[in-house]
Amino acid sequence: SAFAWQDGYADDVIAYRRACADGHELVCVVNFGDAAVALPDGEVLLASGKLEGGALGRDQAAWVIVK
């Protein structure tokens, strides 16, 4: 599976995407900053905390399947 860093996030966010065998992609976003971070459109498989309006809060991570 191909791995790629996901651009478009602040320096206090780590995000990457990985291709799935079914043609979708798995995106992992980890927010180390104070500001909430918007997640990509898709199905949230798992989040380490409560999402507020679809945004990832401080010190949280989420895994999202995108098409």
PDB file of C-alpha atoms in Angstrom:
ATOM      1  CA  SER A   1       0.000   0.000   0.000  1.00  0.00           C
ATOM      2  CA  ALA A   2       1.230   3.471  -0.887  1.00  0.00           C
ATOM      3  CA  PHE A   3       1.929   5.925   1.927  1.00  0.00           C
ATOM      4  CA  ALA A   4       1.941   9.708   1.520  1.00  0.00           C
ATOM      5  CA  TRP A   5       2.040  12.652   3.874  1.00  0.00           C
ATOM      6  CA  GLN A   6      -1.159  14.692   3.701  1.00  0.00           C
ATOM      7  CA  ASP A   7      -0.507  18.360   2.881  1.00  0.00           C
ATOM      8  CA  GLY A   8      -2.630  21.303   3.938  1.00  0.00           C
ATOM      9  CA  TYR A   9      -2.362  21.090   7.719  1.00  0.00           C
ATOM     10  CA  ALA A  10      -0.589  23.323  10.257  1.00  0.00           C
ATOM     11  CA  ASP A  11       2.825  22.411  11.663  1.00  0.00           C
ATOM     12  CA  ASP A  12       1.249  21.017  14.846  1.00  0.00           C
ATOM     13  CA  VAL A  13      -0.779  18.415  12.910  1.00  0.00           C
ATOM     14  CA  ILE A  14       0.511  15.137  11.507  1.00  0.00           C
ATOM     15  CA  ALA A  15      -1.549  13.641   8.697  1.00  0.00           C
ATOM     16  CA  TYR A  16      -0.949  10.886   6.193  1.00  0.00           C
ATOM     17  CA  ARG A  17      -2.902   8.795   3.740  1.00  0.00           C
ATOM     18  CA  ARG A  18      -2.528   5.205   2.737  1.00  0.00           C
ATOM     19  CA  ALA A  19      -4.160   3.365  -0.153  1.00  0.00           C
ATOM     20  CA  CYS A  20      -6.512   0.498   0.691  1.00  0.00           C
ATOM     21  CA  ALA A  21      -6.896  -2.648  -1.405  1.00  0.00           C
ATOM     22  CA  ASP A  22     -10.508  -1.712  -2.276  1.00  0.00           C
ATOM     23  CA  GLY A  23      -9.496   1.587  -3.920  1.00  0.00           C
ATOM     24  CA  HIS A  24     -10.364   3.830  -0.971  1.00  0.00           C
ATOM     25  CA  GLU A  25      -7.797   5.638   1.142  1.00  0.00           C
ATOM     26  CA  LEU A  26      -7.262   5.666   4.890  1.00  0.00           C
ATOM     27  CA  VAL A  27      -6.374   9.106   6.262  1.00  0.00           C
ATOM     28  CA  CYS A  28      -4.913   9.464   9.759  1.00  0.00           C
ATOM     29  CA  VAL A  29      -4.928  12.930  11.355  1.00  0.00           C
ATOM     30  CA  VAL A  30      -3.299  13.702  14.721  1.00  0.00           C
ATOM     31  CA  ASN A  31      -3.807  17.166  16.237  1.00  0.00           C
ATOM     32  CA  PHE A  32      -1.129  18.350  18.663  1.00  0.00           C
ATOM     33  CA  GLY A  33      -2.237  21.994  18.497  1.00  0.00           C
ATOM     34  CA  ASP A  34      -4.780  24.053  20.402  1.00  0.00           C
ATOM     35  CA  ALA A  35      -7.064  24.837  17.443  1.00  0.00           C
ATOM     36  CA  ALA A  36      -9.629  22.350  16.148  1.00  0.00           C
ATOM     37  CA  VAL A  37      -8.778  20.691  12.828  1.00  0.00           C
ATOM     38  CA  ALA A  38     -11.264  19.848  10.075  1.00  0.00           C
ATOM     39  CA  LEU A  39     -11.245  16.239   8.951  1.00  0.00           C
ATOM     40  CA  PRO A  40     -11.434  15.194   5.310  1.00  0.00           C
ATOM     41  CA  ASP A  41     -14.833  14.186   3.944  1.00  0.00           C
ATOM     42  CA  GLY A  42     -15.399  10.498   4.492  1.00  0.00           C
ATOM     43  CA  GLU A  43     -16.369   7.879   7.047  1.00  0.00           C
ATOM     44  CA  VAL A  44     -14.747   8.313  10.459  1.00  0.00           C
ATOM     45  CA  LEU A  45     -13.678   4.818  11.506  1.00  0.00           C
ATOM     46  CA  LEU A  46     -12.243   5.785  14.873  1.00  0.00           C
ATOM     47  CA  ALA A  47     -11.580   8.960  16.829  1.00  0.00           C
ATOM     48  CA  SER A  48      -9.746   9.220  20.114  1.00  0.00           C
ATOM     49  CA  GLY A  49     -12.195  11.817  21.428  1.00  0.00           C
ATOM     50  CA  LYS A  50     -15.521  13.477  20.739  1.00  0.00           C
ATOM     51  CA  LEU A  51     -15.647  15.325  17.412  1.00  0.00           C
ATOM     52  CA  GLU A  52     -17.202  18.779  17.631  1.00  0.00           C
ATOM     53  CA  GLY A  53     -18.891  19.626  14.345  1.00  0.00           C
ATOM     54  CA  GLY A  54     -16.718  17.111  12.537  1.00  0.00           C
ATOM     55  CA  ALA A  55     -13.521  18.753  13.803  1.00  0.00           C
ATOM     56  CA  LEU A  56     -10.686  17.109  15.681  1.00  0.00           C
ATOM     57  CA  GLY A  57      -9.843  18.717  19.021  1.00  0.00           C
ATOM     58  CA  ARG A  58      -6.558  19.183  20.833  1.00  0.00           C
ATOM     59  CA  ASP A  59      -4.490  16.038  21.494  1.00  0.00           C
ATOM     60  CA  GLN A  60      -6.820  13.831  19.453  1.00  0.00           C
ATOM     61  CA  ALA A  61      -6.428  11.513  16.498  1.00  0.00           C
ATOM     62  CA  ALA A  62      -8.869  10.197  13.906  1.00  0.00           C
ATOM     63  CA  TRP A  63      -8.839   7.635  11.114  1.00  0.00           C
ATOM     64  CA  VAL A  64     -11.071   8.373   8.124  1.00  0.00           C
ATOM     65  CA  ILE A  65     -11.874   6.332   5.012  1.00  0.00           C
ATOM     66  CA  VAL A  66     -12.143   8.565   1.928  1.00  0.00           C
ATOM     67  CA  LYS A  67     -13.200   7.606  -1.580  1.00  0.00           C
TER      68      LYS A  67
END
